[in-house]
JSON list of C-alpha atoms in Angstrom, two decimals:
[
{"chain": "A", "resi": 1, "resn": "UNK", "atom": "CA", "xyz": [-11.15, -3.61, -16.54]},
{"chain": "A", "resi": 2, "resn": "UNK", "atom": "CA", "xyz": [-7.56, -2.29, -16.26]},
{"chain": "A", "resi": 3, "resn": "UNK", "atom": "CA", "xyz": [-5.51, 0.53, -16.79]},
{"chain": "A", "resi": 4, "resn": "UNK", "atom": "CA", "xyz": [-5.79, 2.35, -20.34]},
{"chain": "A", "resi": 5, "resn": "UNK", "atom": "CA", "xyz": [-2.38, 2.43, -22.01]},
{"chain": "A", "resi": 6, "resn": "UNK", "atom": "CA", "xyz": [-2.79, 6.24, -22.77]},
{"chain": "A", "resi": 7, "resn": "UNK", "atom": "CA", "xyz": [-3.00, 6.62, -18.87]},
{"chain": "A", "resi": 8, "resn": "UNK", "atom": "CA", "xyz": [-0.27, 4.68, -17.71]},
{"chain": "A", "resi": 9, "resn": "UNK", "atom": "CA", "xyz": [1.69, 6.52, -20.50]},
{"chain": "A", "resi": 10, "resn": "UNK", "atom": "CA", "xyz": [0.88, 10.01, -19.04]},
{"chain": "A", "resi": 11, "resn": "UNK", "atom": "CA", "xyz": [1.37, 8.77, -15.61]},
{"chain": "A", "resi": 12, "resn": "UNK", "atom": "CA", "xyz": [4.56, 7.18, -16.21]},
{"chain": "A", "resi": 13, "resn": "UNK", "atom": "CA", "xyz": [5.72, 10.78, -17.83]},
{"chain": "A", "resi": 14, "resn": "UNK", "atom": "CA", "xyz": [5.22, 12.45, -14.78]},
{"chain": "A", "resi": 15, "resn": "UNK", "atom": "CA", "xyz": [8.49, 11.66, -13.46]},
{"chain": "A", "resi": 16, "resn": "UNK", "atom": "CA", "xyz": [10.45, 11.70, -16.80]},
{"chain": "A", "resi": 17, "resn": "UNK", "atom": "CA", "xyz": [13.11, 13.93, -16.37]},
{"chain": "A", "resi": 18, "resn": "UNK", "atom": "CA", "xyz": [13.83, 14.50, -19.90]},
{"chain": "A", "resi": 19, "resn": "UNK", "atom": "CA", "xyz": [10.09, 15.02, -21.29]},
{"chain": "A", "resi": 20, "resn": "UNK", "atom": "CA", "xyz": [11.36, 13.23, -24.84]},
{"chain": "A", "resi": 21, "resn": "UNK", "atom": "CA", "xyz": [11.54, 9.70, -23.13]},
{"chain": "A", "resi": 22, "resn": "UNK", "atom": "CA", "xyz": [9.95, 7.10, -25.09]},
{"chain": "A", "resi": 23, "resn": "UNK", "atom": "CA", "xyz": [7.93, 4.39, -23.60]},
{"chain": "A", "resi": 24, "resn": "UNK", "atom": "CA", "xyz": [7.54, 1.29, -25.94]},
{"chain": "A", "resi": 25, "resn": "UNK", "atom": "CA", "xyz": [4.07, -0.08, -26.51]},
{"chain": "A", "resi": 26, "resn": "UNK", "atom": "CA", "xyz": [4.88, -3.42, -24.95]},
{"chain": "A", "resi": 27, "resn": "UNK", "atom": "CA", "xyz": [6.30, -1.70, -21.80]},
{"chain": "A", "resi": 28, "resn": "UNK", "atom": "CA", "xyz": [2.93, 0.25, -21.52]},
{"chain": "A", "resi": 29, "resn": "UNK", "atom": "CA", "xyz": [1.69, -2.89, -21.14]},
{"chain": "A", "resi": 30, "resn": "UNK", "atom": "CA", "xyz": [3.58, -4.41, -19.03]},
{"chain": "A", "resi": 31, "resn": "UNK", "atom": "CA", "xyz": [3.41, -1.65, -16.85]},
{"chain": "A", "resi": 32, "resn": "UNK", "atom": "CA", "xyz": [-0.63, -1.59, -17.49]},
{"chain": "A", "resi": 33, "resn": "UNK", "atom": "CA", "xyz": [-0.17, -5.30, -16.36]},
{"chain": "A", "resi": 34, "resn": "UNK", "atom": "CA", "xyz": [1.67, -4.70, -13.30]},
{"chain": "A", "resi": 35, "resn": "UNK", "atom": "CA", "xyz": [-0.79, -1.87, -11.54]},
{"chain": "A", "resi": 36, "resn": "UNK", "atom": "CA", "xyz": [-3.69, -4.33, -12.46]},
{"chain": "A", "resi": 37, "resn": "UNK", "atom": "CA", "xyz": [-2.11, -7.04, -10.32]},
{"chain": "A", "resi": 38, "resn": "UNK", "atom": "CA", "xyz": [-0.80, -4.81, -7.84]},
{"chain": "A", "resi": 39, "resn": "UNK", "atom": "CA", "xyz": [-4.53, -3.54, -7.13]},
{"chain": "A", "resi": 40, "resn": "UNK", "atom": "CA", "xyz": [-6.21, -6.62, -7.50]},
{"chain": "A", "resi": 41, "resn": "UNK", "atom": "CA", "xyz": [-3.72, -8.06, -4.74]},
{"chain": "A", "resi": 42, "resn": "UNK", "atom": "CA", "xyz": [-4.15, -5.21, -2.90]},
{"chain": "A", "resi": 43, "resn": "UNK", "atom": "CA", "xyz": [-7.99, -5.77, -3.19]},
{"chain": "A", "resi": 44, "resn": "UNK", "atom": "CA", "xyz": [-8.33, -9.64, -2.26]},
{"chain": "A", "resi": 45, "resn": "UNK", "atom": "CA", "xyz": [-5.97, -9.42, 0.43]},
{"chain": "A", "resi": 46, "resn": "UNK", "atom": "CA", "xyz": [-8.04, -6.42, 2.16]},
{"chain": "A", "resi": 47, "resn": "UNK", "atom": "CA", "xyz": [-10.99, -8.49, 1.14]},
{"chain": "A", "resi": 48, "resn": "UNK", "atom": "CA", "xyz": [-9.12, -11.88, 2.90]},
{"chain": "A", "resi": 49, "resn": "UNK", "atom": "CA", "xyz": [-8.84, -9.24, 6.22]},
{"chain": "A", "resi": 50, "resn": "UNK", "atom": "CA", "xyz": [-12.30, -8.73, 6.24]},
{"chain": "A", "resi": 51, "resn": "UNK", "atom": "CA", "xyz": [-13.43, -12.15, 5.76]},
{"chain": "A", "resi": 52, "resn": "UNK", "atom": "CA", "xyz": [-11.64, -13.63, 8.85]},
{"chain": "A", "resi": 53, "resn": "UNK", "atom": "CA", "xyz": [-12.96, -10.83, 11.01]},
{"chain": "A", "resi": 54, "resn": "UNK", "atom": "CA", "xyz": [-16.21, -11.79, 9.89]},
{"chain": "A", "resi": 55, "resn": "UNK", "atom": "CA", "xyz": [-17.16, -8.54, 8.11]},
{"chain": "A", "resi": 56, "resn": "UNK", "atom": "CA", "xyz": [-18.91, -7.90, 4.87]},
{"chain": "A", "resi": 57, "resn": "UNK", "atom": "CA", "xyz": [-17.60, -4.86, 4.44]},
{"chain": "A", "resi": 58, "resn": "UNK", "atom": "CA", "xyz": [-13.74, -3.78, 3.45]},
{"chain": "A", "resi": 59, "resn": "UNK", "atom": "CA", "xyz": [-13.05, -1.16, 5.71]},
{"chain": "A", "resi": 60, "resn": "UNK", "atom": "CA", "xyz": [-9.85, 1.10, 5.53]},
{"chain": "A", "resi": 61, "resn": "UNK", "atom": "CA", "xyz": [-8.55, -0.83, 8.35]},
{"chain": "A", "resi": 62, "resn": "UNK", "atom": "CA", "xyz": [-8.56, -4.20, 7.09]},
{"chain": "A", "resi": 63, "resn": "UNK", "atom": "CA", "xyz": [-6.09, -2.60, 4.23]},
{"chain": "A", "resi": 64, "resn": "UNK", "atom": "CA", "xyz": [-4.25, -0.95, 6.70]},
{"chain": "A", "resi": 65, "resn": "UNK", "atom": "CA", "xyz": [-3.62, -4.39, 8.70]},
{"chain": "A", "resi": 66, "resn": "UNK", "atom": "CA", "xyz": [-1.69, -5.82, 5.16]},
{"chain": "A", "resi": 67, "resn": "UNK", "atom": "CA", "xyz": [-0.60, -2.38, 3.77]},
{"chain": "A", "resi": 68, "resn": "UNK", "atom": "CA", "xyz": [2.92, -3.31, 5.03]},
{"chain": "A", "resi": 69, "resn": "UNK", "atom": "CA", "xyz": [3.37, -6.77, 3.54]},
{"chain": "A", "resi": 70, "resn": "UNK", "atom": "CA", "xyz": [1.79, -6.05, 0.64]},
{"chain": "A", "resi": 71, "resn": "UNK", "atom": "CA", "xyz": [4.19, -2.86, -0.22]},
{"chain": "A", "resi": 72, "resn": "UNK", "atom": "CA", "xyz": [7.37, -5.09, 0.21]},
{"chain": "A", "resi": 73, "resn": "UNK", "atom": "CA", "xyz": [5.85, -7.55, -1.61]},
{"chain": "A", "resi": 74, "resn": "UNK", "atom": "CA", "xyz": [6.13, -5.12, -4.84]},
{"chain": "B", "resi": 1, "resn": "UNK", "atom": "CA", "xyz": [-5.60, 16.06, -9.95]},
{"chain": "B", "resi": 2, "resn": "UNK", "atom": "CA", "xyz": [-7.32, 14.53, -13.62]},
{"chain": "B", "resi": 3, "resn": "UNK", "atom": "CA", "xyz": [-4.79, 11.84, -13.67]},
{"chain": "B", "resi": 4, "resn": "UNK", "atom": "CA", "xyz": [-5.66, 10.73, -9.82]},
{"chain": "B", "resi": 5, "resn": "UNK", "atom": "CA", "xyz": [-8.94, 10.70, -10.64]},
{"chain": "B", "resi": 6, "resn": "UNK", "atom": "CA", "xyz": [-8.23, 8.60, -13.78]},
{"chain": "B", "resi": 7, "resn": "UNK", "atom": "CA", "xyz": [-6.73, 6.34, -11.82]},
{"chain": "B", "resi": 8, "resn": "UNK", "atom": "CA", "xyz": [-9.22, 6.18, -8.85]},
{"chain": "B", "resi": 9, "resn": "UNK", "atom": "CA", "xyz": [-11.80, 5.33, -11.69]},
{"chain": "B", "resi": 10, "resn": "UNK", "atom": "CA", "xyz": [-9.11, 2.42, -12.84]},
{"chain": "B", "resi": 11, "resn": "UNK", "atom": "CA", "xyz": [-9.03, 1.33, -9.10]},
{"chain": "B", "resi": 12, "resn": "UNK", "atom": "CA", "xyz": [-12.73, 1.84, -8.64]},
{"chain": "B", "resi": 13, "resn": "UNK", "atom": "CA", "xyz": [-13.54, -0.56, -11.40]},
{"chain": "B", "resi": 14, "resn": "UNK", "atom": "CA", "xyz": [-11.37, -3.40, -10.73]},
{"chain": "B", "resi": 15, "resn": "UNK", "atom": "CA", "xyz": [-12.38, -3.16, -6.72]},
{"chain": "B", "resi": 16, "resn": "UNK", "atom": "CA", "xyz": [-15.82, -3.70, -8.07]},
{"chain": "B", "resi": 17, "resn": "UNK", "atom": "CA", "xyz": [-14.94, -6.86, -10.21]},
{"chain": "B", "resi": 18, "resn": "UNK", "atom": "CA", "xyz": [-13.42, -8.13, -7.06]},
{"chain": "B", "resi": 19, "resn": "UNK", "atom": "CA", "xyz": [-16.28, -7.49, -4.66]},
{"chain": "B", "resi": 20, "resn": "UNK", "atom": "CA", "xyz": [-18.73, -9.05, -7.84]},
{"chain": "B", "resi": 21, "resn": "UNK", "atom": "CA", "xyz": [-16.36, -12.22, -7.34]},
{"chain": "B", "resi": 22, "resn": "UNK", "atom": "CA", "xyz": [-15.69, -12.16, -3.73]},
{"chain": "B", "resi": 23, "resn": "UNK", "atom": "CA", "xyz": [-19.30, -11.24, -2.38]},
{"chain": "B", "resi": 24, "resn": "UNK", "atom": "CA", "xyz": [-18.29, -8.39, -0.58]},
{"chain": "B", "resi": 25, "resn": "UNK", "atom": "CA", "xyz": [-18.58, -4.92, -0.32]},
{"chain": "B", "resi": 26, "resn": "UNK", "atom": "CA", "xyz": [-15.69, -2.02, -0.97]},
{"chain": "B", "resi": 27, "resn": "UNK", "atom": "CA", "xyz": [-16.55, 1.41, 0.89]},
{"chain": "B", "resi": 28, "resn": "UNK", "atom": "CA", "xyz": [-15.57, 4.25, -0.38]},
{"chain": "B", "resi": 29, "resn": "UNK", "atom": "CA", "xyz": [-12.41, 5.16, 1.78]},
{"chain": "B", "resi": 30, "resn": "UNK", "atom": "CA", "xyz": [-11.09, 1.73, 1.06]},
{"chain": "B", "resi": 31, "resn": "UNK", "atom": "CA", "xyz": [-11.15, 2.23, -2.64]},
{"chain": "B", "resi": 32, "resn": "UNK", "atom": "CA", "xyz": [-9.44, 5.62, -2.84]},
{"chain": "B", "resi": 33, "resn": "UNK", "atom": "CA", "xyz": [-6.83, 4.38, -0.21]},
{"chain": "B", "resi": 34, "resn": "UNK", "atom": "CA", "xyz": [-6.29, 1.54, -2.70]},
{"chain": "B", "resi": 35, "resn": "UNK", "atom": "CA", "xyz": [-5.70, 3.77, -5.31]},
{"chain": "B", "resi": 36, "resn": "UNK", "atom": "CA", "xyz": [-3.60, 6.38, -3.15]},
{"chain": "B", "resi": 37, "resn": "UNK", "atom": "CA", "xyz": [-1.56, 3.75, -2.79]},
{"chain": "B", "resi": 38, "resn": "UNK", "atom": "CA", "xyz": [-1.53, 2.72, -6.12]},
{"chain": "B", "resi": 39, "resn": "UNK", "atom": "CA", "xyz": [-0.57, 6.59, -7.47]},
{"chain": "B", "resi": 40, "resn": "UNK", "atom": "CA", "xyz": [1.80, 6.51, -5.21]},
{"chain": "B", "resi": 41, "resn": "UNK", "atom": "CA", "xyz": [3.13, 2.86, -6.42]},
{"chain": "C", "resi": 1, "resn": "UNK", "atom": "CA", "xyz": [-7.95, 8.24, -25.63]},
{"chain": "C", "resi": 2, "resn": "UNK", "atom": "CA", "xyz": [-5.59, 10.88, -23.95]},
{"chain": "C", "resi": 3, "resn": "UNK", "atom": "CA", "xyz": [-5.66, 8.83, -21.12]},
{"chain": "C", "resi": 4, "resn": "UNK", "atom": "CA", "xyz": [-8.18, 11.41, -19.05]},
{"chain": "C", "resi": 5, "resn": "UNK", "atom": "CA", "xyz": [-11.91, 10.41, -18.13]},
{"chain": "C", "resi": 6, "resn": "UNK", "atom": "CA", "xyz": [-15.07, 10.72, -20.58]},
{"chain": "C", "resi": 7, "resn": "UNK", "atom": "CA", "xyz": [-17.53, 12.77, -19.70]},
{"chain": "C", "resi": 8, "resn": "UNK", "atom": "CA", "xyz": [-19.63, 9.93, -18.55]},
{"chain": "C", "resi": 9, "resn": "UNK", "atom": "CA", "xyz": [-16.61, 8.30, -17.02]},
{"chain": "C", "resi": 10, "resn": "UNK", "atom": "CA", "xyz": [-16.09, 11.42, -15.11]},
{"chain": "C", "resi": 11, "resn": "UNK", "atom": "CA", "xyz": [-19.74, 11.85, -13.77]},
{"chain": "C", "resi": 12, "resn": "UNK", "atom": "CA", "xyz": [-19.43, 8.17, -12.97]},
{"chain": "C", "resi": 13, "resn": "UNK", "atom": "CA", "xyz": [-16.79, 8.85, -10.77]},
{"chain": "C", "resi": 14, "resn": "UNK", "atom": "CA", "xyz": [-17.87, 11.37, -9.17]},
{"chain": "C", "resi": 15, "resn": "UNK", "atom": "CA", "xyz": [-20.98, 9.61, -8.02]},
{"chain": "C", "resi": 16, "resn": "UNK", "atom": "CA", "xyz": [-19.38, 6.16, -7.29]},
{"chain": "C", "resi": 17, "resn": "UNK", "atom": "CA", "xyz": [-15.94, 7.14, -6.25]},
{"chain": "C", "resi": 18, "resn": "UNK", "atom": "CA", "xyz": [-14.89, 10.58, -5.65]},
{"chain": "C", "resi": 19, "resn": "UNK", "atom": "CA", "xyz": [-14.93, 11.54, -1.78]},
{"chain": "C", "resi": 20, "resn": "UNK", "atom": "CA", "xyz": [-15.93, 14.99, -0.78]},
{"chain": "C", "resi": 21, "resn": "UNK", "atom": "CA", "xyz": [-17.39, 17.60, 1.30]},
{"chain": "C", "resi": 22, "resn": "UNK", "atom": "CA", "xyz": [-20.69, 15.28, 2.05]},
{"chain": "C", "resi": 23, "resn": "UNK", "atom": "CA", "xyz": [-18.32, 12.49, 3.25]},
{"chain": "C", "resi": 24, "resn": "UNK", "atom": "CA", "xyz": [-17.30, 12.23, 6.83]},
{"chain": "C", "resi": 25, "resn": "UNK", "atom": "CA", "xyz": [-13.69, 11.23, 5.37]},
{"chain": "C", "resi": 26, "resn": "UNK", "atom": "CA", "xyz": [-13.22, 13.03, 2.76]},
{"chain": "C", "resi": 27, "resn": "UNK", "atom": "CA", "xyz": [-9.82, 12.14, 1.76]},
{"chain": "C", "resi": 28, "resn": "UNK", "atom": "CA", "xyz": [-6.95, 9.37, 2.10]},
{"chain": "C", "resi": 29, "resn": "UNK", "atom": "CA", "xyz": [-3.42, 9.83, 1.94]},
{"chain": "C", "resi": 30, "resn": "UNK", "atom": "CA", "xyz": [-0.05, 7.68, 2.34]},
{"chain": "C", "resi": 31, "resn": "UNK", "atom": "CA", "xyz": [2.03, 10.03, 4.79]},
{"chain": "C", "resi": 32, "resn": "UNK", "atom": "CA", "xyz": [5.48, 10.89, 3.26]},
{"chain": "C", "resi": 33, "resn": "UNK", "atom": "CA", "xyz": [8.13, 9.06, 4.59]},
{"chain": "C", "resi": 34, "resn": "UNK", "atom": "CA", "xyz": [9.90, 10.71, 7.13]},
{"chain": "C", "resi": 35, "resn": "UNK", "atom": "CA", "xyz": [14.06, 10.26, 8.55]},
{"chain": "C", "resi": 36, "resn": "UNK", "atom": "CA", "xyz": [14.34, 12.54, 11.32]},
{"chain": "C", "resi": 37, "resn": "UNK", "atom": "CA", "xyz": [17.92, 11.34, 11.24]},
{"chain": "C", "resi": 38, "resn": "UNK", "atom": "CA", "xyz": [17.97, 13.04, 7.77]},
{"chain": "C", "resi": 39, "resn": "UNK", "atom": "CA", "xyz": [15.70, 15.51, 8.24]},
{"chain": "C", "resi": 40, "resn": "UNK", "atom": "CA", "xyz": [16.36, 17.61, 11.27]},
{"chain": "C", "resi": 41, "resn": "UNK", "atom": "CA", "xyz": [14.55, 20.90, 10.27]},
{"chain": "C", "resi": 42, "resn": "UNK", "atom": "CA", "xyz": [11.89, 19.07, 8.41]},
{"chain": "C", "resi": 43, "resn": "UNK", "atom": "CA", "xyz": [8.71, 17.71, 10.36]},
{"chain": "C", "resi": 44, "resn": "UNK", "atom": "CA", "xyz": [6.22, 15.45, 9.54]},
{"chain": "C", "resi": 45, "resn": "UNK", "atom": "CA", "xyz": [3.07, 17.33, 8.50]},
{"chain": "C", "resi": 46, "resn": "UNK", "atom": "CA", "xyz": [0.27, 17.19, 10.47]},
{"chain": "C", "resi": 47, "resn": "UNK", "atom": "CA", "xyz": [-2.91, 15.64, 8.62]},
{"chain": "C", "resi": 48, "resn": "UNK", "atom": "CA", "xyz": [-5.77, 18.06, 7.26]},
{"chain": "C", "resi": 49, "resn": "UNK", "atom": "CA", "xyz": [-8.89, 17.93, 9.04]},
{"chain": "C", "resi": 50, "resn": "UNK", "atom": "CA", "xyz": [-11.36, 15.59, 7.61]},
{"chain": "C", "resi": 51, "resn": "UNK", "atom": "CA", "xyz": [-8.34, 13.53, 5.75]},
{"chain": "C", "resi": 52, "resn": "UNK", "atom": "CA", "xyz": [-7.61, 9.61, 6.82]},
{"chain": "C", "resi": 53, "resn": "UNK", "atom": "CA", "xyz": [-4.08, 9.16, 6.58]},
{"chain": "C", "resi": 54, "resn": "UNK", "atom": "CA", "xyz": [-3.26, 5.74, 6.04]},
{"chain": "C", "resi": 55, "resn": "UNK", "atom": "CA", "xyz": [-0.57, 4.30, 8.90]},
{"chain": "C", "resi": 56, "resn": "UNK", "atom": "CA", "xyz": [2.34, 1.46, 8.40]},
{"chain": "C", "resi": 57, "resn": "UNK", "atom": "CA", "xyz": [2.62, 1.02, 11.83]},
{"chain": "C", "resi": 58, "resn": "UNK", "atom": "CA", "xyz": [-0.66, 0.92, 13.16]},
{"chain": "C", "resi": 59, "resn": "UNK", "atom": "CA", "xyz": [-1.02, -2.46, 12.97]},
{"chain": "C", "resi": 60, "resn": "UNK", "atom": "CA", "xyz": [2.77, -3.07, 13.93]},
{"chain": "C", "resi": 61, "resn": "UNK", "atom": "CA", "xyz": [2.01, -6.07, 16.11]},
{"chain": "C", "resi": 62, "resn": "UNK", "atom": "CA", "xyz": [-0.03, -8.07, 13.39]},
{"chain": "C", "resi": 63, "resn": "UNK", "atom": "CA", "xyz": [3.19, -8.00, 11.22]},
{"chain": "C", "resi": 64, "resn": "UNK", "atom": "CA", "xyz": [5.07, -10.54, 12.89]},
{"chain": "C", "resi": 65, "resn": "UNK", "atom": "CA", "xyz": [3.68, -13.52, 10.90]},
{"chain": "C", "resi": 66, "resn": "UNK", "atom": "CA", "xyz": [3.23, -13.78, 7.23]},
{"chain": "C", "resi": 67, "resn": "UNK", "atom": "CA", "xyz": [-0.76, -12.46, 6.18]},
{"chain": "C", "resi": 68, "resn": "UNK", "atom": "CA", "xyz": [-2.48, -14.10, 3.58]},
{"chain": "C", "resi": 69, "resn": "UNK", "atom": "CA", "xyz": [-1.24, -13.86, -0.26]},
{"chain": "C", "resi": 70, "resn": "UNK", "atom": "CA", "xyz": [-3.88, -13.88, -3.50]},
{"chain": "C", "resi": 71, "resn": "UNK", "atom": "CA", "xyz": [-1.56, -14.17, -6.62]},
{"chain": "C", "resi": 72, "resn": "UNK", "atom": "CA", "xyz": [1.60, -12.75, -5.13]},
{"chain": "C", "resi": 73, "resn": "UNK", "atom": "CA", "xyz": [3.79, -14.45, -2.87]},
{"chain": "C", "resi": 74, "resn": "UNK", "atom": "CA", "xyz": [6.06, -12.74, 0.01]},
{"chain": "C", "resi": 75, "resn": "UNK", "atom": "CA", "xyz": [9.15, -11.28, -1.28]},
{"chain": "C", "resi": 76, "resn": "UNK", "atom": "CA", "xyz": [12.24, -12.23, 0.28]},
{"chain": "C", "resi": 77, "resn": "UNK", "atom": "CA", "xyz": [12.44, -8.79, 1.93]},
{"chain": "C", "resi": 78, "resn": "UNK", "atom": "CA", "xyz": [8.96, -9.10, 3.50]},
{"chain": "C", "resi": 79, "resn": "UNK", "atom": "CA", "xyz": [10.05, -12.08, 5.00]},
{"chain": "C", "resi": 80, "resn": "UNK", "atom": "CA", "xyz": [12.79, -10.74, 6.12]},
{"chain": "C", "resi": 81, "resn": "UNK", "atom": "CA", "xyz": [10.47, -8.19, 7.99]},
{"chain": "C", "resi": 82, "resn": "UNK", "atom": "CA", "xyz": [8.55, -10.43, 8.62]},
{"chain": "C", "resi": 83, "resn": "UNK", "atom": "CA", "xyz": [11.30, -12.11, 11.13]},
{"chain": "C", "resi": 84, "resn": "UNK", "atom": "CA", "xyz": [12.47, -8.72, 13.18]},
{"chain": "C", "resi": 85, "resn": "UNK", "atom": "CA", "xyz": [9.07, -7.93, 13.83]},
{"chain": "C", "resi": 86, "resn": "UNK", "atom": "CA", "xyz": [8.95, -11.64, 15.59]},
{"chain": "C", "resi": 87, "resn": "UNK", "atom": "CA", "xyz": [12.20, -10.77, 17.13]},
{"chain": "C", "resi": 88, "resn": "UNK", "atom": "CA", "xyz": [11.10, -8.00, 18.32]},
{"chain": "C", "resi": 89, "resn": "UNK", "atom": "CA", "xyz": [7.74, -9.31, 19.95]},
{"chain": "C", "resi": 90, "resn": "UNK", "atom": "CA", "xyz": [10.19, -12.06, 21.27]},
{"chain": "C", "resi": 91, "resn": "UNK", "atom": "CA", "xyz": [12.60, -9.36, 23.20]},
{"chain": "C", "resi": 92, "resn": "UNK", "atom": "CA", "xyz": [9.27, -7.01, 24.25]},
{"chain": "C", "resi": 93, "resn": "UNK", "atom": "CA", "xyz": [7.92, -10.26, 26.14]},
{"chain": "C", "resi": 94, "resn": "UNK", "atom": "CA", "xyz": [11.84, -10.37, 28.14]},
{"chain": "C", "resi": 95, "resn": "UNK", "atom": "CA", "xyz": [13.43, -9.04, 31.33]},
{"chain": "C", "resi": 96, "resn": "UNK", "atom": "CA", "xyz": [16.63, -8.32, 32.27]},
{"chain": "C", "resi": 97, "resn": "UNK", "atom": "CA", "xyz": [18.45, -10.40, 30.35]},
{"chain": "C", "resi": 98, "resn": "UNK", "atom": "CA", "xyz": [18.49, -10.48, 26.70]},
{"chain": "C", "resi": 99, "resn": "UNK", "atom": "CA", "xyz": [18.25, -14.08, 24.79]},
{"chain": "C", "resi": 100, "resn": "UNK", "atom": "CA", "xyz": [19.98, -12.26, 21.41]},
{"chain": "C", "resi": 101, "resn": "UNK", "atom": "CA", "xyz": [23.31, -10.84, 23.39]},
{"chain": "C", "resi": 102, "resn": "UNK", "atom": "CA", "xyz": [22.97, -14.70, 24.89]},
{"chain": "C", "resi": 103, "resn": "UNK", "atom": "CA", "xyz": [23.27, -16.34, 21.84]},
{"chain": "C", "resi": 104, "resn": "UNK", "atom": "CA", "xyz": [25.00, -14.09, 19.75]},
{"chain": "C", "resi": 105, "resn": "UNK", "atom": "CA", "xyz": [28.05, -12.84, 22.35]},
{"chain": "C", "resi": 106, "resn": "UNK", "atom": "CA", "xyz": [29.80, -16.80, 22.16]},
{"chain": "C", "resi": 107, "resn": "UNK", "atom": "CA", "xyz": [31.17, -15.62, 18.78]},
{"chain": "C", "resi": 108, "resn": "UNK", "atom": "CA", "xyz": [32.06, -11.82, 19.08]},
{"chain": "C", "resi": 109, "resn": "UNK", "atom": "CA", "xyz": [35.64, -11.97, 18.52]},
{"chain": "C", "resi": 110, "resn": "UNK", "atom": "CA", "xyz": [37.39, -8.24, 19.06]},
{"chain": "C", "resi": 111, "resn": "UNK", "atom": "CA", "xyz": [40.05, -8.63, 16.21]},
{"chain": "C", "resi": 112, "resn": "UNK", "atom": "CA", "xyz": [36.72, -8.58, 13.97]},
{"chain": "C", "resi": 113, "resn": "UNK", "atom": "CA", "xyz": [35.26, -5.50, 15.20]},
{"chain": "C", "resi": 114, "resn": "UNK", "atom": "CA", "xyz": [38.74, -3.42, 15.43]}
]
């Protein structure tokens, strides 16, 4: 699982300000790459949360508790 | 809107690869906050 | 292939992901920052009814030690985070007299600051 290229193309277009910029395969996949890591860290760390509080569920508070490390950390 | 939800879907997946792996369980807030954030990112 | 969801990637989300009206939250959103030093006339918005809006600062006080990593360390500015918010736990727990002016004030020399 991952991010589709095509999607991470039209995403990254969004905030093109000249609509004719290019984005090169490999940095579509780079940039695929990078929002794979940067949800699976986002994801284990929420996950690491919940485990020492002794929950089996991720709740939206266990993210919130390393929401502010984890955004500085990218 | 289609392109958040693309993404959610992105996000949605690879939270449930890590709950597989991990032996835990994602609720549904906690994935579309992940992938708020992630948008957003 | 454009990049959009299938059809069956579509209903899929809907039925796995998507929050909505039968959902007690039924949406989450990272506020927009906000620099009321910047921004006089503008003010934060208030959240919608019914939408979580994720908080930085709730959990201020849990910030003042590093949290566990998976595959990606602390950056340096994390850690430099990281240290005020100890600092700032440190001066919270003092009275009267502050241990930073302590330290620091030995070495404030005016020929610096003019």
């Amino acid at each position: 699982s991952g991010f589709p290229k095509e999607l991470v193309s039209r995403v990254l277009h969004l905030h093109f300000r000249d609509g004719k910029t290019k984005v090169s395969g490999d940095a579509l996949m780079l940039m695929a790459e990078f929002l794979k890591i940067f949800v699976v860290e986002a994801a284990v760390r929420g996950v690491q949360q919940a485990q020492a509080e002794d929950l089996d569920i991720v709740d939206v508070d266990q993210l919130e508790k390393v929401l502010p490390q984890l955004l500085l950390d990218f | 809107q289609r392109l958040k939800a693309a993404v959610h879907y992105a996000v949605g997946r690879l939270c449930s690869e890590v709950a597989l792996d991990k032996q835990v369980q994602f609720n549904k807030q906690t994935v579309a906050a992940i992938a708020e954030v992630t948008f957003r990112q | 292939k454009d990049g959009f969801l299938s059809e069956e990637e579509f209903n899929l989300w809907k039925r796995l992901y998507r929050l909505g009206d039968g959902d007690q939250v039924k949406g989450v959103v990272l506020p927009e920052p906000h620099f009321p030093s910047l921004q006089e006339d503008a003010m934060p918005k208030e959240p919608t009814a019914g939408i979580r809006q994720l908080s930085l600062s709730e959990w201020r006080l849990w910030q003042d030690h590093p949290l566990p990593t998976h595959q990606v360390d602390h950056s340096d500015r994390c850690h430099h985070f990281i240290s005020v918010m100890q600092m700032i736990e440190e001066m919270r727990q003092e009275e009267d007299e502050c241990s930073y002016e302590r330290k620091i004030k030995p070495f404030l020399r005016m020929e610096d600051v003019r």
